[in-house]
Amino acid sequence: MKARFVMVGPPGAGKGTQAKVLTEKLNIANISTGAIFRSHIAEQTELGKLAASYIDNGNLVPDEVTDALVRDRLNQDDVEQGFLLDGYPRNLHQVEALDAILAERGEKLNAVIELSIPDEDIVGRLLYRAEVEDRADDTEEVIRHRIDVYHSATAPLTDVYRQRGILLTVDGTGQIDEVLDRLVRELKSFLNISDEEQ
Ligand code: AMP
């Protein structure tokens, strides 16, 4: 099976960390829209300047910009082996845009992995990350806004994917290795993959 996964979850759930280790383990492309935006910001490209004006305030970058970026990225060669999208789609419009991009390729998602953590853990985790990673969008005020944006714009995605029967909710609490083990185990059973086939 060619892996075509999405990772969704509130800010601070550990999506980026788990996406990185999981994609390395499965040898598939790790596509993080947030990371792509951050590299444009670091290189001070036009896209970076535009994205920063949204990201720094905890708002979503406009759909047209983000959809076009993902469409381009999914056309690159390394995606041939499979992919995991981390942080996209992030609202219902993007769900449709992704459906359209994949439909053009005759493809569909296999699983949407929802990494869940209790709301009360989110702020603490993000403030800690702000110290270690120095992200401009990890101030307390912006964090609170990003959590609101998650609940209003992104959380409804899970209902859509649940109805399609492709939502896998994984408990994101605990140490990185612990969460990865849990995730891999639950993903395999969700996809009906035995250890021998791996
Ligand atoms: P992340 O690293 O996934 O937390 O993303 C950091 C920030 O990048 C978000 O708070 C948004 O401002 C922006 N961003 C990332 N992915 C998307 C997306 N799919 N749509 C719109 N904005 C996004």
mmCIF file of C-alpha atoms and ligand atoms in Angstrom:
data_model
loop_
_atom_site.group_PDB
_atom_site.id
_atom_site.type_symbol
_atom_site.label_atom_id
_atom_site.label_comp_id
_atom_site.label_asym_id
_atom_site.label_seq_id
_atom_site.Cartn_x
_atom_site.Cartn_y
_atom_site.Cartn_z
ATOM 1 C CA MET A 1 0.000 0.000 0.000
ATOM 2 C CA LYS A 2 1.267 3.444 -0.875
ATOM 3 C CA ALA A 3 1.057 5.552 2.295
ATOM 4 C CA ARG A 4 -1.051 8.659 1.904
ATOM 5 C CA PHE A 5 -1.544 10.088 5.345
ATOM 6 C CA VAL A 6 -2.620 13.315 6.998
ATOM 7 C CA MET A 7 -1.666 14.267 10.547
ATOM 8 C CA VAL A 8 -4.041 16.564 12.374
ATOM 9 C CA GLY A 9 -4.209 17.812 15.952
ATOM 10 C CA PRO A 10 -4.112 20.949 18.046
ATOM 11 C CA PRO A 11 -0.982 23.084 18.140
ATOM 12 C CA GLY A 12 1.472 21.496 20.549
ATOM 13 C CA ALA A 13 0.102 17.961 20.152
ATOM 14 C CA GLY A 14 3.478 16.845 18.824
ATOM 15 C CA LYS A 15 2.425 16.559 15.167
ATOM 16 C CA GLY A 16 5.725 17.828 13.818
ATOM 17 C CA THR A 17 7.789 15.515 16.019
ATOM 18 C CA GLN A 18 5.707 12.431 15.295
ATOM 19 C CA ALA A 19 5.469 13.275 11.588
ATOM 20 C CA LYS A 20 9.264 13.445 11.397
ATOM 21 C CA VAL A 21 9.921 10.104 13.109
ATOM 22 C CA LEU A 22 7.057 8.308 11.376
ATOM 23 C CA THR A 23 8.037 9.464 7.880
ATOM 24 C CA GLU A 24 11.668 8.478 8.512
ATOM 25 C CA LYS A 25 10.538 5.066 9.691
ATOM 26 C CA LEU A 26 8.249 4.551 6.679
ATOM 27 C CA ASN A 27 10.567 6.298 4.229
ATOM 28 C CA ILE A 28 7.859 8.588 2.880
ATOM 29 C CA ALA A 29 7.790 12.342 2.215
ATOM 30 C CA ASN A 30 7.153 14.524 5.247
ATOM 31 C CA ILE A 31 5.193 17.543 4.042
ATOM 32 C CA SER A 32 4.656 20.204 6.693
ATOM 33 C CA THR A 33 3.040 23.378 5.392
ATOM 34 C CA GLY A 34 4.123 25.208 8.563
ATOM 35 C CA ALA A 35 7.754 24.144 8.018
ATOM 36 C CA ILE A 36 7.626 25.179 4.333
ATOM 37 C CA PHE A 37 6.267 28.588 5.346
ATOM 38 C CA ARG A 38 8.961 28.941 8.020
ATOM 39 C CA SER A 39 11.727 28.205 5.527
ATOM 40 C CA HIS A 40 10.314 30.850 3.165
ATOM 41 C CA ILE A 41 10.227 33.291 6.081
ATOM 42 C CA ALA A 42 13.853 32.497 6.918
ATOM 43 C CA GLU A 43 14.845 33.083 3.287
ATOM 44 C CA GLN A 44 12.746 36.247 3.169
ATOM 45 C CA THR A 45 10.969 35.285 -0.039
ATOM 46 C CA GLU A 46 7.788 37.086 -1.137
ATOM 47 C CA LEU A 47 5.762 34.075 -0.029
ATOM 48 C CA GLY A 48 7.595 34.179 3.305
ATOM 49 C CA LYS A 49 6.721 37.826 3.857
ATOM 50 C CA LEU A 50 3.083 37.190 3.044
ATOM 51 C CA ALA A 51 2.918 34.069 5.222
ATOM 52 C CA ALA A 52 4.595 35.791 8.186
ATOM 53 C CA SER A 53 1.902 38.452 8.288
ATOM 54 C CA TYR A 54 -0.600 35.704 9.093
ATOM 55 C CA ILE A 55 1.523 33.230 11.015
ATOM 56 C CA ASP A 56 2.903 35.773 13.487
ATOM 57 C CA ASN A 57 -0.648 36.562 14.558
ATOM 58 C CA GLY A 58 -1.727 32.935 14.764
ATOM 59 C CA ASN A 59 -4.013 33.168 11.722
ATOM 60 C CA LEU A 60 -4.201 30.780 8.798
ATOM 61 C CA VAL A 61 -2.372 31.708 5.615
ATOM 62 C CA PRO A 62 -4.988 32.200 2.833
ATOM 63 C CA ASP A 63 -6.255 28.994 1.249
ATOM 64 C CA GLU A 64 -5.288 29.894 -2.353
ATOM 65 C CA VAL A 65 -1.662 30.315 -1.309
ATOM 66 C CA THR A 66 -1.566 27.180 0.824
ATOM 67 C CA ASP A 67 -3.441 24.987 -1.667
ATOM 68 C CA ALA A 68 -1.095 26.016 -4.488
ATOM 69 C CA LEU A 69 1.925 25.236 -2.309
ATOM 70 C CA VAL A 70 0.632 21.754 -1.484
ATOM 71 C CA ARG A 71 -0.293 21.052 -5.101
ATOM 72 C CA ASP A 72 3.282 21.869 -6.167
ATOM 73 C CA ARG A 73 4.814 19.883 -3.346
ATOM 74 C CA LEU A 74 2.745 16.789 -4.115
ATOM 75 C CA ASN A 75 4.073 16.884 -7.657
ATOM 76 C CA GLN A 76 7.674 16.433 -6.583
ATOM 77 C CA ASP A 77 9.444 13.131 -7.195
ATOM 78 C CA ASP A 78 9.995 12.081 -3.588
ATOM 79 C CA VAL A 79 6.221 11.827 -3.079
ATOM 80 C CA GLU A 80 6.236 8.744 -5.314
ATOM 81 C CA GLN A 81 6.917 6.544 -2.256
ATOM 82 C CA GLY A 82 4.010 8.013 -0.302
ATOM 83 C CA PHE A 83 3.523 11.040 1.904
ATOM 84 C CA LEU A 84 2.359 12.380 5.203
ATOM 85 C CA LEU A 85 0.833 15.850 5.259
ATOM 86 C CA ASP A 86 1.422 17.570 8.582
ATOM 87 C CA GLY A 87 -0.736 20.650 9.149
ATOM 88 C CA TYR A 88 -2.711 20.455 5.904
ATOM 89 C CA PRO A 89 -5.670 20.446 5.411
ATOM 90 C CA ARG A 90 -6.553 22.853 8.201
ATOM 91 C CA ASN A 91 -10.100 23.849 7.327
ATOM 92 C CA LEU A 92 -13.015 22.418 5.358
ATOM 93 C CA HIS A 93 -12.117 24.325 2.211
ATOM 94 C CA GLN A 94 -8.662 22.735 2.248
ATOM 95 C CA VAL A 95 -10.250 19.299 2.682
ATOM 96 C CA GLU A 96 -12.021 19.857 -0.642
ATOM 97 C CA ALA A 97 -8.919 21.292 -2.266
ATOM 98 C CA LEU A 98 -6.908 18.233 -1.220
ATOM 99 C CA ASP A 99 -9.655 15.910 -2.457
ATOM 100 C CA ALA A 100 -9.438 17.645 -5.835
ATOM 101 C CA ILE A 101 -5.622 17.511 -5.977
ATOM 102 C CA LEU A 102 -5.648 13.787 -5.156
ATOM 103 C CA ALA A 103 -8.565 13.034 -7.489
ATOM 104 C CA GLU A 104 -6.563 14.466 -10.411
ATOM 105 C CA ARG A 105 -3.927 11.874 -9.569
ATOM 106 C CA GLY A 106 -6.466 9.090 -9.092
ATOM 107 C CA GLU A 107 -5.526 8.860 -5.437
ATOM 108 C CA LYS A 108 -7.204 8.940 -2.039
ATOM 109 C CA LEU A 109 -6.043 9.296 1.556
ATOM 110 C CA ASN A 110 -5.556 6.036 3.471
ATOM 111 C CA ALA A 111 -5.647 7.469 6.962
ATOM 112 C CA VAL A 112 -6.011 10.735 8.829
ATOM 113 C CA ILE A 113 -4.143 10.493 12.105
ATOM 114 C CA GLU A 114 -5.554 12.723 14.801
ATOM 115 C CA LEU A 115 -3.062 13.271 17.592
ATOM 116 C CA SER A 116 -5.064 14.227 20.646
ATOM 117 C CA ILE A 117 -3.913 15.892 23.843
ATOM 118 C CA PRO A 118 -5.959 17.572 26.565
ATOM 119 C CA ASP A 119 -6.441 21.334 26.096
ATOM 120 C CA GLU A 120 -4.778 22.049 29.428
ATOM 121 C CA ASP A 121 -1.515 20.488 28.185
ATOM 122 C CA ILE A 122 -1.367 22.606 25.029
ATOM 123 C CA VAL A 123 -0.323 25.976 26.403
ATOM 124 C CA GLY A 124 2.379 24.525 28.640
ATOM 125 C CA ARG A 125 3.870 22.482 25.798
ATOM 126 C CA LEU A 126 3.884 25.453 23.436
ATOM 127 C CA LEU A 127 5.427 27.846 25.922
ATOM 128 C CA TYR A 128 8.161 25.275 26.483
ATOM 129 C CA ARG A 129 8.678 24.983 22.713
ATOM 130 C CA ALA A 130 8.830 28.789 22.445
ATOM 131 C CA GLU A 131 11.880 28.668 24.693
ATOM 132 C CA VAL A 132 13.662 25.908 22.782
ATOM 133 C CA GLU A 133 12.738 26.751 19.191
ATOM 134 C CA ASP A 134 12.286 30.512 19.363
ATOM 135 C CA ARG A 135 9.148 30.516 17.177
ATOM 136 C CA ALA A 136 7.543 33.928 16.684
ATOM 137 C CA ASP A 137 4.054 32.405 16.952
ATOM 138 C CA ASP A 138 4.623 30.785 20.342
ATOM 139 C CA THR A 139 3.804 33.742 22.606
ATOM 140 C CA GLU A 140 0.975 33.105 25.053
ATOM 141 C CA GLU A 141 -1.487 35.442 23.334
ATOM 142 C CA VAL A 142 -0.820 33.985 19.881
ATOM 143 C CA ILE A 143 -0.951 30.441 21.292
ATOM 144 C CA ARG A 144 -4.424 31.069 22.710
ATOM 145 C CA HIS A 145 -5.556 32.430 19.368
ATOM 146 C CA ARG A 146 -4.114 29.420 17.512
ATOM 147 C CA ILE A 147 -6.015 27.100 19.832
ATOM 148 C CA ASP A 148 -9.243 29.007 19.044
ATOM 149 C CA VAL A 149 -8.490 28.777 15.315
ATOM 150 C CA TYR A 150 -7.908 25.040 15.731
ATOM 151 C CA HIS A 151 -11.239 24.505 17.451
ATOM 152 C CA SER A 152 -13.258 26.633 15.032
ATOM 153 C CA ALA A 153 -11.578 25.907 11.673
ATOM 154 C CA THR A 154 -9.632 22.654 11.977
ATOM 155 C CA ALA A 155 -11.414 20.408 14.484
ATOM 156 C CA PRO A 156 -14.487 20.014 12.182
ATOM 157 C CA LEU A 157 -12.225 18.121 9.754
ATOM 158 C CA THR A 158 -12.176 15.166 12.069
ATOM 159 C CA ASP A 159 -15.941 14.701 11.653
ATOM 160 C CA VAL A 160 -15.610 14.666 7.877
ATOM 161 C CA TYR A 161 -12.822 12.106 7.922
ATOM 162 C CA ARG A 162 -14.550 10.038 10.621
ATOM 163 C CA GLN A 163 -17.603 9.788 8.372
ATOM 164 C CA ARG A 164 -15.371 8.599 5.568
ATOM 165 C CA GLY A 165 -14.030 5.915 7.892
ATOM 166 C CA ILE A 166 -10.408 7.047 7.601
ATOM 167 C CA LEU A 167 -9.949 8.843 10.935
ATOM 168 C CA LEU A 168 -7.595 7.264 13.451
ATOM 169 C CA THR A 169 -7.415 9.087 16.795
ATOM 170 C CA VAL A 170 -4.229 8.447 18.733
ATOM 171 C CA ASP A 171 -3.518 9.549 22.295
ATOM 172 C CA GLY A 172 -0.629 12.026 22.015
ATOM 173 C CA THR A 173 0.248 12.143 25.707
ATOM 174 C CA GLY A 174 3.510 10.672 26.960
ATOM 175 C CA GLN A 175 7.120 10.524 25.804
ATOM 176 C CA ILE A 176 7.976 10.775 22.097
ATOM 177 C CA ASP A 177 8.928 7.064 21.775
ATOM 178 C CA GLU A 178 5.882 5.964 23.676
ATOM 179 C CA VAL A 179 3.576 7.966 21.393
ATOM 180 C CA LEU A 180 5.392 6.714 18.277
ATOM 181 C CA ASP A 181 5.034 3.066 19.361
ATOM 182 C CA ARG A 182 1.359 3.585 20.081
ATOM 183 C CA LEU A 183 0.855 5.396 16.791
ATOM 184 C CA VAL A 184 2.592 2.746 14.686
ATOM 185 C CA ARG A 185 0.765 -0.097 16.434
ATOM 186 C CA GLU A 186 -2.642 1.543 16.034
ATOM 187 C CA LEU A 187 -1.943 2.613 12.465
ATOM 188 C CA LYS A 188 -0.986 -0.935 11.453
ATOM 189 C CA SER A 189 -4.082 -2.403 12.996
ATOM 190 C CA PHE A 190 -6.209 0.360 11.443
ATOM 191 C CA LEU A 191 -4.773 -0.406 8.001
ATOM 192 C CA ASN A 192 -4.793 -4.153 8.631
ATOM 193 C CA ILE A 193 -1.074 -4.506 8.112
ATOM 194 C CA SER A 194 0.719 -7.356 9.838
ATOM 195 C CA ASP A 195 4.346 -7.089 11.014
ATOM 196 C CA GLU A 196 5.520 -9.426 8.221
ATOM 197 C CA GLU A 197 4.105 -7.232 5.495
ATOM 198 C CA GLN A 198 5.710 -4.076 6.848
HETATM 199 P P1 AMP B 1 2.348 24.562 12.149
HETATM 200 O O1 AMP B 1 3.826 24.456 12.086
HETATM 201 O O2 AMP B 1 1.642 23.454 11.435
HETATM 202 O O3 AMP B 1 1.833 24.774 13.560
HETATM 203 O O4 AMP B 1 1.949 25.889 11.345
HETATM 204 C C1 AMP B 1 2.382 27.161 11.785
HETATM 205 C C2 AMP B 1 1.519 28.240 11.153
HETATM 206 O O5 AMP B 1 1.640 28.179 9.716
HETATM 207 C C3 AMP B 1 0.031 28.120 11.425
HETATM 208 O O6 AMP B 1 -0.358 28.685 12.672
HETATM 209 C C4 AMP B 1 -0.549 28.882 10.239
HETATM 210 O O7 AMP B 1 -0.431 30.274 10.432
HETATM 211 C C5 AMP B 1 0.396 28.488 9.101
HETATM 212 N N1 AMP B 1 -0.108 27.289 8.413
HETATM 213 C C6 AMP B 1 0.435 26.021 8.448
HETATM 214 N N2 AMP B 1 -0.298 25.176 7.717
HETATM 215 C C7 AMP B 1 -1.338 25.886 7.230
HETATM 216 C C8 AMP B 1 -2.464 25.575 6.427
HETATM 217 N N3 AMP B 1 -2.699 24.328 5.999
HETATM 218 N N4 AMP B 1 -3.327 26.586 6.108
HETATM 219 C C9 AMP B 1 -3.122 27.846 6.531
HETATM 220 N N5 AMP B 1 -2.095 28.207 7.316
HETATM 221 C C10 AMP B 1 -1.210 27.253 7.666
#
